[in-house]
mmCIF file of C-alpha atoms in Angstrom:
data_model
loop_
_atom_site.group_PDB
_atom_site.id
_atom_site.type_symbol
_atom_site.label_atom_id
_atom_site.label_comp_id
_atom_site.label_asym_id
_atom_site.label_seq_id
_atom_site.Cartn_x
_atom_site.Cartn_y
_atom_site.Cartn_z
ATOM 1 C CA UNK A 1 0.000 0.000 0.000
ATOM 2 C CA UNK A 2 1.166 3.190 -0.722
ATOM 3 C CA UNK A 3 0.499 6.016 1.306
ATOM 4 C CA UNK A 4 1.579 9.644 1.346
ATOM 5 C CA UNK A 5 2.350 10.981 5.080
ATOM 6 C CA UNK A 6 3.865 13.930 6.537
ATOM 7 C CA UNK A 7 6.159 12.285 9.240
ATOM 8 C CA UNK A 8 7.613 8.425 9.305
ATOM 9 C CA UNK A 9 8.787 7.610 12.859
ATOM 10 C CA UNK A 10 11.246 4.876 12.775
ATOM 11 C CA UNK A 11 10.766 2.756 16.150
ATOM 12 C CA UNK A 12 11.817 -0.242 14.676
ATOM 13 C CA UNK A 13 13.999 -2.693 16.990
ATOM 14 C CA UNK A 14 12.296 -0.622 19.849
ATOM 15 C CA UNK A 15 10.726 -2.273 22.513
ATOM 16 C CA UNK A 16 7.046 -1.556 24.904
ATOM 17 C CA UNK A 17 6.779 1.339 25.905
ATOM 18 C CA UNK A 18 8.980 3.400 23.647
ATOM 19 C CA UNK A 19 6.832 3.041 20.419
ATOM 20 C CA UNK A 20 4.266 5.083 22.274
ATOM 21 C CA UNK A 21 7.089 7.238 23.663
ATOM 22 C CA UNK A 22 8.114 8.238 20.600
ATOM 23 C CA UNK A 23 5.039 8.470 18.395
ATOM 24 C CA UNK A 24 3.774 11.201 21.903
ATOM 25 C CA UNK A 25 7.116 13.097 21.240
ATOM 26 C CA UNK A 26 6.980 13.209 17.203
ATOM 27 C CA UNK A 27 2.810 13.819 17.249
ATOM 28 C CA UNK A 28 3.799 16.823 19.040
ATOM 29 C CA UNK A 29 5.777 18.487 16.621
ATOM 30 C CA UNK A 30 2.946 18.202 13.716
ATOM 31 C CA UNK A 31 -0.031 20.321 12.830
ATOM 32 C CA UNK A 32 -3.438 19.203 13.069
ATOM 33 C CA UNK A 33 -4.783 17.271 10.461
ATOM 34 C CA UNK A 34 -1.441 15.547 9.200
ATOM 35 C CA UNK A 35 -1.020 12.340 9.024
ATOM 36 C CA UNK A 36 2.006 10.255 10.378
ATOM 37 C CA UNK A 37 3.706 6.465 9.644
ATOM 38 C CA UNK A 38 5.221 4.426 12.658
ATOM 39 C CA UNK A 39 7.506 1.299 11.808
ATOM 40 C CA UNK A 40 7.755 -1.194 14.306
ATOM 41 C CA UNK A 41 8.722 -4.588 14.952
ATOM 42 C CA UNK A 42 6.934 -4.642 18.453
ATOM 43 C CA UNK A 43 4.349 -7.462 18.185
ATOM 44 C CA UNK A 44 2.316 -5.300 20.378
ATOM 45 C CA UNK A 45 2.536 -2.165 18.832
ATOM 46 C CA UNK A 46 -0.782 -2.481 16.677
ATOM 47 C CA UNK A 47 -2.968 -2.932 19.944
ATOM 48 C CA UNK A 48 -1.059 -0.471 21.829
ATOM 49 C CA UNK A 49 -1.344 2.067 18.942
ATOM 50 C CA UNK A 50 -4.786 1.883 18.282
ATOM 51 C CA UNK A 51 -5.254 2.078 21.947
ATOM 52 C CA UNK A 52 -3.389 5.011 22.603
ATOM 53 C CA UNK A 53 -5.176 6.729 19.471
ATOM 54 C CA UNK A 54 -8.422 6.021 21.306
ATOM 55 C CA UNK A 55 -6.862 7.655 24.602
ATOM 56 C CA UNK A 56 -5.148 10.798 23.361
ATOM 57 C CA UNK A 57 -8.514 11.669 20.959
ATOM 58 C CA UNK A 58 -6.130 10.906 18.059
ATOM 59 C CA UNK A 59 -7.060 9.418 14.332
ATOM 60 C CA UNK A 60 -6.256 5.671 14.466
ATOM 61 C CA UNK A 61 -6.196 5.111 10.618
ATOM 62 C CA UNK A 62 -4.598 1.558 10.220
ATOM 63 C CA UNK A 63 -2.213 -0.899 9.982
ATOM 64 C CA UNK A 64 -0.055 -2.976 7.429
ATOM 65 C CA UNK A 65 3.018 -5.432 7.725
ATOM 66 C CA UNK A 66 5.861 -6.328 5.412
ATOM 67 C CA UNK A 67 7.559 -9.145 6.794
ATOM 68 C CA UNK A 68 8.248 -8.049 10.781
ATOM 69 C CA UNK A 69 8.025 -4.471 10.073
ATOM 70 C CA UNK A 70 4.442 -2.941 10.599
ATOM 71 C CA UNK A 71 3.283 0.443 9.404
ATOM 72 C CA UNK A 72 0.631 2.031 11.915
ATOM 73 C CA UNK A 73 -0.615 5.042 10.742
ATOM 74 C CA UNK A 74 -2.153 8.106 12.937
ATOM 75 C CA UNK A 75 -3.904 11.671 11.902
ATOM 76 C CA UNK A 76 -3.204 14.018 14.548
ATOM 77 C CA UNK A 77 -6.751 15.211 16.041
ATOM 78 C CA UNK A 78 -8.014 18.508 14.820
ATOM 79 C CA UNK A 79 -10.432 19.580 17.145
ATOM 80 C CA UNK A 80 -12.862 21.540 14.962
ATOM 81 C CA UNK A 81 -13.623 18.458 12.857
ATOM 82 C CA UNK A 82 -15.480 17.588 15.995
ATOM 83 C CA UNK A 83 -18.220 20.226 15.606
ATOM 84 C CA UNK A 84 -21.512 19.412 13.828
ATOM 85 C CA UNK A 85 -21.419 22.960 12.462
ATOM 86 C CA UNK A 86 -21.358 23.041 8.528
ATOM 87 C CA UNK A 87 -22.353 26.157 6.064
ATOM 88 C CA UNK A 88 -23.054 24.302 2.868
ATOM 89 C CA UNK A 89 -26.808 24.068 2.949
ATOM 90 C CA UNK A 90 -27.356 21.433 0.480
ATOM 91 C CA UNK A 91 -26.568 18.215 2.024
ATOM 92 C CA UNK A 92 -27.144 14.550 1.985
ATOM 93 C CA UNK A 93 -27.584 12.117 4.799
ATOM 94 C CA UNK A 94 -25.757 9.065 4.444
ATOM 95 C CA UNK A 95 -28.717 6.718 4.361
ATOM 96 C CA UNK A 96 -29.512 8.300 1.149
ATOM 97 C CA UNK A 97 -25.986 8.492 -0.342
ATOM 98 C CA UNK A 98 -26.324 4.604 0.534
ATOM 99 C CA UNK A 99 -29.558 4.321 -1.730
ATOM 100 C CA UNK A 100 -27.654 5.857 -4.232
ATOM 101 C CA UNK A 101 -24.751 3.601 -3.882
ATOM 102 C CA UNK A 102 -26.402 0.815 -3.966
ATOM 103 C CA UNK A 103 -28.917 2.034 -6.646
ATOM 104 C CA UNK A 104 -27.958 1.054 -10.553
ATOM 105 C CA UNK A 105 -27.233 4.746 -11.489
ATOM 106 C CA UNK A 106 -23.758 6.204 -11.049
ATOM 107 C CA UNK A 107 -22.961 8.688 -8.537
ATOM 108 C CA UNK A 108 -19.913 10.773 -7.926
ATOM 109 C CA UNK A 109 -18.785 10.501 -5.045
ATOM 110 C CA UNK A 110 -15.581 12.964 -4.167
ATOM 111 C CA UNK A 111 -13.416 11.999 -0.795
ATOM 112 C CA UNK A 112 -11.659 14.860 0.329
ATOM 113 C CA UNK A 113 -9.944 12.902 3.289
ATOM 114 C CA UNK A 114 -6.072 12.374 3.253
ATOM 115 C CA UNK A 115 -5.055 9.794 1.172
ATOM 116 C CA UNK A 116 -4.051 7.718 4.151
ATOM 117 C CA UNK A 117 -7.065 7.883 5.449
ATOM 118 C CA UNK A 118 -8.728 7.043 1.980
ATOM 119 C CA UNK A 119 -6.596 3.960 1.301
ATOM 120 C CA UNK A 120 -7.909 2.163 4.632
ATOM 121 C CA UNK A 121 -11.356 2.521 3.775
ATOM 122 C CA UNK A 122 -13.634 4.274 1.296
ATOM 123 C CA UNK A 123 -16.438 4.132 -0.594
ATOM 124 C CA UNK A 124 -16.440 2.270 -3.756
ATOM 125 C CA UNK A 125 -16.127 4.301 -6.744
ATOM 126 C CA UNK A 126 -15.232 7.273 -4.544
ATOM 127 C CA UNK A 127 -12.392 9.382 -5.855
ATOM 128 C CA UNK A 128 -9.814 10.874 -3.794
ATOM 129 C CA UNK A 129 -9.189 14.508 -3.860
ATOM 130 C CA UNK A 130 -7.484 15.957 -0.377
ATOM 131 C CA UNK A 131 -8.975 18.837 0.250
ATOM 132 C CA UNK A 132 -5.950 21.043 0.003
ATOM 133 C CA UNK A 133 -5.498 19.600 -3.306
ATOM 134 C CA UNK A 134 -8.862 20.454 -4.672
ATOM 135 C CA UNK A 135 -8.065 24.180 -6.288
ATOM 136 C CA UNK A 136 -6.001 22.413 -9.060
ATOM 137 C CA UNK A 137 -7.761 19.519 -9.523
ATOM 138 C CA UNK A 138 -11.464 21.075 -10.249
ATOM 139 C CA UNK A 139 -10.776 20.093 -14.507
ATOM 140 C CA UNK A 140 -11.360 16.997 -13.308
ATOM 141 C CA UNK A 141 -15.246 17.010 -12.580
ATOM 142 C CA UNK A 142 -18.049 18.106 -14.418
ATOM 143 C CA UNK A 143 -19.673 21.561 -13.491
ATOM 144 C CA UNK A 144 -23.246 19.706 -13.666
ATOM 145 C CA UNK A 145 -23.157 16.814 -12.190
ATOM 146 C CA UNK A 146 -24.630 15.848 -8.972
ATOM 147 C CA UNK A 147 -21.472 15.923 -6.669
ATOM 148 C CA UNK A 148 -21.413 14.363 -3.476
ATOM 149 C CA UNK A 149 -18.266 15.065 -1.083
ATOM 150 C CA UNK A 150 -17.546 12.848 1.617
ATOM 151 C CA UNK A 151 -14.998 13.184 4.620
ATOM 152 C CA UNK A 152 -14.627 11.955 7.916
ATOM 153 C CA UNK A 153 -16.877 14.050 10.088
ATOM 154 C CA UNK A 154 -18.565 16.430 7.470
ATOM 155 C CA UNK A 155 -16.303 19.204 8.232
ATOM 156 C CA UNK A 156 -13.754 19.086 5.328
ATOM 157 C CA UNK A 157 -16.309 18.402 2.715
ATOM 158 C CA UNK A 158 -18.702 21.077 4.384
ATOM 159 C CA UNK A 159 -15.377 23.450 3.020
ATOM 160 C CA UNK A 160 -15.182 21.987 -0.750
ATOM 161 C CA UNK A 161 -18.455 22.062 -1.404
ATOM 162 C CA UNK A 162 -18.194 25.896 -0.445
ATOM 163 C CA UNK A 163 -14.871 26.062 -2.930
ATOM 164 C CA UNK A 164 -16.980 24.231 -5.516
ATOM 165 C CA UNK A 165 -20.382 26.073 -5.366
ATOM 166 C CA UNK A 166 -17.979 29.302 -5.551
ATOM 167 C CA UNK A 167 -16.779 27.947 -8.219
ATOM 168 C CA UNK A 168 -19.382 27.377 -10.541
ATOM 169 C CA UNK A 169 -20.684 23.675 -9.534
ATOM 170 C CA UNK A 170 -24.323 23.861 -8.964
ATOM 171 C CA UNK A 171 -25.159 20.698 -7.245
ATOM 172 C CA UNK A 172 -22.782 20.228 -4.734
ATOM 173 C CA UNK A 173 -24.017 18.254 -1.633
ATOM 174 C CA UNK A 174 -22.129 17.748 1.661
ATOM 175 C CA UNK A 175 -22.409 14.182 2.410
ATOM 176 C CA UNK A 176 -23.235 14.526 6.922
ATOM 177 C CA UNK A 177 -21.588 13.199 8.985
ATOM 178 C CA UNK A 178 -19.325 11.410 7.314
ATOM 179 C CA UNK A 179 -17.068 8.520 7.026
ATOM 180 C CA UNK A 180 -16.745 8.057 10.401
ATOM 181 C CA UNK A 181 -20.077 6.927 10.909
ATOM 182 C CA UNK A 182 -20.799 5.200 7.262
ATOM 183 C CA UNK A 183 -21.972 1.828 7.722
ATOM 184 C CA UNK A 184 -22.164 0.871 4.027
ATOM 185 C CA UNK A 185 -19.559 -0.950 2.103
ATOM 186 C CA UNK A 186 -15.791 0.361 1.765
ATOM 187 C CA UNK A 187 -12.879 -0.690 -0.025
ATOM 188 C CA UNK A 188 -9.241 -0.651 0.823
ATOM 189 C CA UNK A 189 -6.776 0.600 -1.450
ATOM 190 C CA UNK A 190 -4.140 -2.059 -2.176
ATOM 191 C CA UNK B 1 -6.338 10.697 33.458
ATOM 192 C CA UNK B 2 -4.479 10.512 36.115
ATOM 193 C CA UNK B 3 -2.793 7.520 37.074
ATOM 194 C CA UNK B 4 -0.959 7.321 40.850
ATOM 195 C CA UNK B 5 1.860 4.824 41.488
ATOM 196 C CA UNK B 6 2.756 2.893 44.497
ATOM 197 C CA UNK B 7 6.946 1.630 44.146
ATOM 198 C CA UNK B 8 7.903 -0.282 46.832
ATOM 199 C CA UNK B 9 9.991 -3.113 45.527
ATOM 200 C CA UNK B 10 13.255 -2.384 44.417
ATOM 201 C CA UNK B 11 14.513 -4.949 41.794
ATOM 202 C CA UNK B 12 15.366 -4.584 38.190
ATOM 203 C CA UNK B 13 11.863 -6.245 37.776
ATOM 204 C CA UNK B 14 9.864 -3.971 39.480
ATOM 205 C CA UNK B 15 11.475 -0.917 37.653
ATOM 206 C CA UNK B 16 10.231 -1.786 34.627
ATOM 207 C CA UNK B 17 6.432 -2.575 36.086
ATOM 208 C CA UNK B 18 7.176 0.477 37.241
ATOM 209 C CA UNK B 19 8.701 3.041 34.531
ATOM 210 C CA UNK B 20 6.672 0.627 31.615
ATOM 211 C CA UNK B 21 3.285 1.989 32.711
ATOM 212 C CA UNK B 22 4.587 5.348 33.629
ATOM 213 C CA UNK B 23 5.802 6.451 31.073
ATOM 214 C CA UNK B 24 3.301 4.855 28.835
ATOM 215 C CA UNK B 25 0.584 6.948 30.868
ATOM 216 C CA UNK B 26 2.669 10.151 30.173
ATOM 217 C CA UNK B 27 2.493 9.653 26.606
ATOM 218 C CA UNK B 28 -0.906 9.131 26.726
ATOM 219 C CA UNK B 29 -1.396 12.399 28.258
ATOM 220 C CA UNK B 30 -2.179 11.167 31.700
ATOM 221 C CA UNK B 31 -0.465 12.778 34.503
ATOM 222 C CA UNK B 32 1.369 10.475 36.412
ATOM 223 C CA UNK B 33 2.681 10.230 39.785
ATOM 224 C CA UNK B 34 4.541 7.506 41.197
ATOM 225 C CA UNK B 35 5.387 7.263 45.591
ATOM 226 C CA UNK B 36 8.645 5.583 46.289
ATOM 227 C CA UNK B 37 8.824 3.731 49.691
ATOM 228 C CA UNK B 38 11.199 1.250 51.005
ATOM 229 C CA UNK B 39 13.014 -0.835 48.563
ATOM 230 C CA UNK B 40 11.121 1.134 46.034
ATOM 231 C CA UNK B 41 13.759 4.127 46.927
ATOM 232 C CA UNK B 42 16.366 1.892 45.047
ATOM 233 C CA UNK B 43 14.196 2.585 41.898
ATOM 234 C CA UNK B 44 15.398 6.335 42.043
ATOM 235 C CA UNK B 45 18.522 6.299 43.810
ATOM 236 C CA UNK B 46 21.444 7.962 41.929
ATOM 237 C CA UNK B 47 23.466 5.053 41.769
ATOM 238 C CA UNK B 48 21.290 1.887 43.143
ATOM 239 C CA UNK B 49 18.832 2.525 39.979
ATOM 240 C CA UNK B 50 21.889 1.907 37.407
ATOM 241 C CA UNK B 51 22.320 -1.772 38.879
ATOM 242 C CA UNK B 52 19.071 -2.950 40.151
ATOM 243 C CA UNK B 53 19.230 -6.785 41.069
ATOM 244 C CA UNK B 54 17.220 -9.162 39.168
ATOM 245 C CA UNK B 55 15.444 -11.752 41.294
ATOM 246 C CA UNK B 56 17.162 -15.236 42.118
ATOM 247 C CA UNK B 57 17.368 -17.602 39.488
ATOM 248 C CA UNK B 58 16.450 -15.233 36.795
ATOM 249 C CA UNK B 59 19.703 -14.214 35.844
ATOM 250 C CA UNK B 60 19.474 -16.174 32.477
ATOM 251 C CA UNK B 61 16.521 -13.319 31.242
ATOM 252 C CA UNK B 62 19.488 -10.564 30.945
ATOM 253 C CA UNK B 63 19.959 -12.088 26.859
ATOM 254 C CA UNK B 64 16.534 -11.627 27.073
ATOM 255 C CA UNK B 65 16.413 -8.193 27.890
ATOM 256 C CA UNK B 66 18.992 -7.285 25.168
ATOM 257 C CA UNK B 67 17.486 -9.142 22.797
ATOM 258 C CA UNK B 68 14.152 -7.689 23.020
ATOM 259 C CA UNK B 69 16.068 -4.162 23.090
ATOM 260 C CA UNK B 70 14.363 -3.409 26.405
ATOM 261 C CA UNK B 71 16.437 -0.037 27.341
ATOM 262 C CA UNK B 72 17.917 0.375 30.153
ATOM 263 C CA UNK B 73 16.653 1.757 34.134
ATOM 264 C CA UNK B 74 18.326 4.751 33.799
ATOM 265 C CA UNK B 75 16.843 5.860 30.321
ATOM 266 C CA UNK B 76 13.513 5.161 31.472
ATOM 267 C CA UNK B 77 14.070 7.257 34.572
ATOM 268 C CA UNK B 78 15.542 9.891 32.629
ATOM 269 C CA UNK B 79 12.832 9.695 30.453
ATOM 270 C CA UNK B 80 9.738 9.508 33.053
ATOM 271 C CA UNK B 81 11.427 13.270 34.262
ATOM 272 C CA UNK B 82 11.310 14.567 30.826
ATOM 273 C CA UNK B 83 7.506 13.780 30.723
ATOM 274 C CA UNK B 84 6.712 15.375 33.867
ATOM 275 C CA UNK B 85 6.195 12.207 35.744
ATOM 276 C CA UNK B 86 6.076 13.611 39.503
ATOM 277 C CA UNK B 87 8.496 11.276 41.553
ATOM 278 C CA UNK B 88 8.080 11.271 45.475
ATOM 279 C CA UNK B 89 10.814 9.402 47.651
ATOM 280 C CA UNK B 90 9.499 8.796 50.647
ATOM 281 C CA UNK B 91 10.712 11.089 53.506
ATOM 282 C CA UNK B 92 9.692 8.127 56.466
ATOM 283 C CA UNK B 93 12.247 5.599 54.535
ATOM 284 C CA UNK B 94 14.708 7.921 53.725
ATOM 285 C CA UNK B 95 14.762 9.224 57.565
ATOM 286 C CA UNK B 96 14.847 5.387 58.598
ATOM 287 C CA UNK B 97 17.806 4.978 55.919
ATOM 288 C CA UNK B 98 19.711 7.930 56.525
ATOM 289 C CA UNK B 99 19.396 9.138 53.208
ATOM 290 C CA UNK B 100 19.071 12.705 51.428
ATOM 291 C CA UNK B 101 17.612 14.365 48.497
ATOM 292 C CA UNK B 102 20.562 14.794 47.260
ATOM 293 C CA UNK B 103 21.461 10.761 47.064
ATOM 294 C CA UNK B 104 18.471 10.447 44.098
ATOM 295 C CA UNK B 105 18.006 11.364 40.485
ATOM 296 C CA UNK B 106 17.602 15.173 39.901
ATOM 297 C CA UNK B 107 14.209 16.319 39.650
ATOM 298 C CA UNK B 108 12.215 14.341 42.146
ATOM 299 C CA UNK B 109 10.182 15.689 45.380
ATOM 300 C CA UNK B 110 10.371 14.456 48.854
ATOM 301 C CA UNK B 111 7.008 14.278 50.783
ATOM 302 C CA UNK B 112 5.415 11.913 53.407
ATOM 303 C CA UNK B 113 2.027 9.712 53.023
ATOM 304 C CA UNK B 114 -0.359 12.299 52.712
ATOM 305 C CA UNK B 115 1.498 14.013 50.090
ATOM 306 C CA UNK B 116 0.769 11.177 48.085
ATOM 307 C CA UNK B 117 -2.457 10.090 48.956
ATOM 308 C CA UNK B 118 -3.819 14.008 47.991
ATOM 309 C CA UNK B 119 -1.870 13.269 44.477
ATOM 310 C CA UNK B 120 -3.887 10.161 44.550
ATOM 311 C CA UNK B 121 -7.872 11.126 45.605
ATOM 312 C CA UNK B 122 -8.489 12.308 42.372
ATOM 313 C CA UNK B 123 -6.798 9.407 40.190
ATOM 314 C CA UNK B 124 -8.272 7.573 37.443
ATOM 315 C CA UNK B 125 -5.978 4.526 38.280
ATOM 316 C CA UNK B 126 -4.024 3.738 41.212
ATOM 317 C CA UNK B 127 -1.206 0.578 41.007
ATOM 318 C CA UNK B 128 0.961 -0.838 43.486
ATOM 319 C CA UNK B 129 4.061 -2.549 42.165
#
């Protein structure tokens, strides 16, 4: 799998407790929002990882292993993701973005997460387009279609679909909440 | 969180028990504080902690250690400071062993029972090791 970060943290050949130690230190020095690798060859380090994600309010996105190296991967916690507050007032639940899925016509569905966060789980057919990469990538969707953008909590796509209806896409919807509570199928990215 | 520690063994054993789950706490943001007390004073001393004994018979798990990169006392001391883990030696021992502050690691505070039970009252998690 091939995933772009911001930070890899080497804790290889480390031993419990200092792959927490040092992903605390390095998490420190990173802005909200970005997304960092740990390698590790502590057989414990994908429970204790995931755990400590779930203690510190941080973004547990996955894990993979290559031989006896594993690759956690974390998105430091942004705390104004957490509000329900959006501006975009044409949205779409996700039980209907579901129907649509499922349905036999084609959607468009655009993920604006990280592509970390994408490649662990998304939905199919979705295409990723990081949110701070969306200025120079807007050639790539039609003005008219019925767009539906999709992040984690509802936050990030709240502020594309803004970017898009400025400019020029008239049916934009904000998919709410978001990923993080999508119960439908997803797809990893291999 | 808060977690509040109880140290009052002083092997090479209980060290780790010890500094593992502090300074895993501290990275999880938890504030930490651990109560030294009798043997658990080795733990801290400025010397003792560099060559903590390993229980009888266990001698054989020192390959082990190095194997499994475990790091040493001392780093895990030095590193339990650096996360604000607050480290009381116990001023009832150290009277009864005629020691001073100045015999432990830098850093650490020296306060009786209650000291430690008012860190304590409000904990999330309190461990005895």
């Amino acid at each position: 799998m091939e995933v772009t970060v911001n930070k890899v943290v080497d804790a290889k050949g480390l031993a419990c407790p200092m792959p927490i130690v040092k992903t605390k230190k390095e998490i420190d020095n990173l802005e909200p929002g970005m997304v960092m690798e740990i390698q590790a060859t502590d057989k414990g380090s994908t429970t204790d990882i995931k755990a400590w994600a779930e203690n510190t309010g941080h973004q547990y996105l996955g894990s993979t292993a290559e031989g006896d190296v594993f690759k956690h991967y974390l998105r430091k916690a942004r705390d104004e993701e957490e509000k329900a507050e959006t501006k975009h007032q044409d949205i779409t639940s996700l039980d209907d973005l579901l129907k649509k899925v499922e349905g036999e016509e084609k959607v468009t569905v655009i993920d604006v997460r990280e592509p970390a966060e994408y490649a662990f789980g998304h939905i199919p057919g979705s295409v990723n387009i990081p949110l701070d990469q969306l200025e120079n990538r807007f050639d790539e969707l039609d003005k008219n279609d019925e767009i539906h953008v999709v992040c984690r909590t509802g936050n990030r796509s709240d502020l594309a679909a803004q970017k898009m209806a400025g400019k020029g896409f008239n049916n934009v919807k904000n998919v709410v909440p978001g990923m993080k509570e999508w119960s439908g199928p997803t797809e990893q990215t291999n | 969180m808060k977690v509040a520690i109880i140290a009052a063994n002083g092997g090479m054993f209980d060290a780790y028990k010890v500094f593992n789950i502090a300074t895993a706490a501290a990275a999880t943001d938890a504030e930490v504080g651990i109560f030294f007390t009798f043997e658990g004073l080795n733990l801290i001393h400025k010397e003792g902690h560099k060559q903590l004994p390993m229980p009888e018979g266990t001698e054989h798990f020192q390959e082990g250690f190095q194997r499994a990169n475990v790091p040493p006392v001392e780093d895990l001391v030095s590193m339990a400071s650096e996360m604000n883990v607050k480290m009381i030696a116990c001023q009832m021992t150290m009277d009864v062993m005629s020691l001073e502050k100045e015999h432990f690691v830098e850093g650490i505070d020296v306060g009786g029972a209650a000291s430690f039970l008012n860190f304590a009252s409000d904990a999330n998690i309190t461990l005895t090791f």
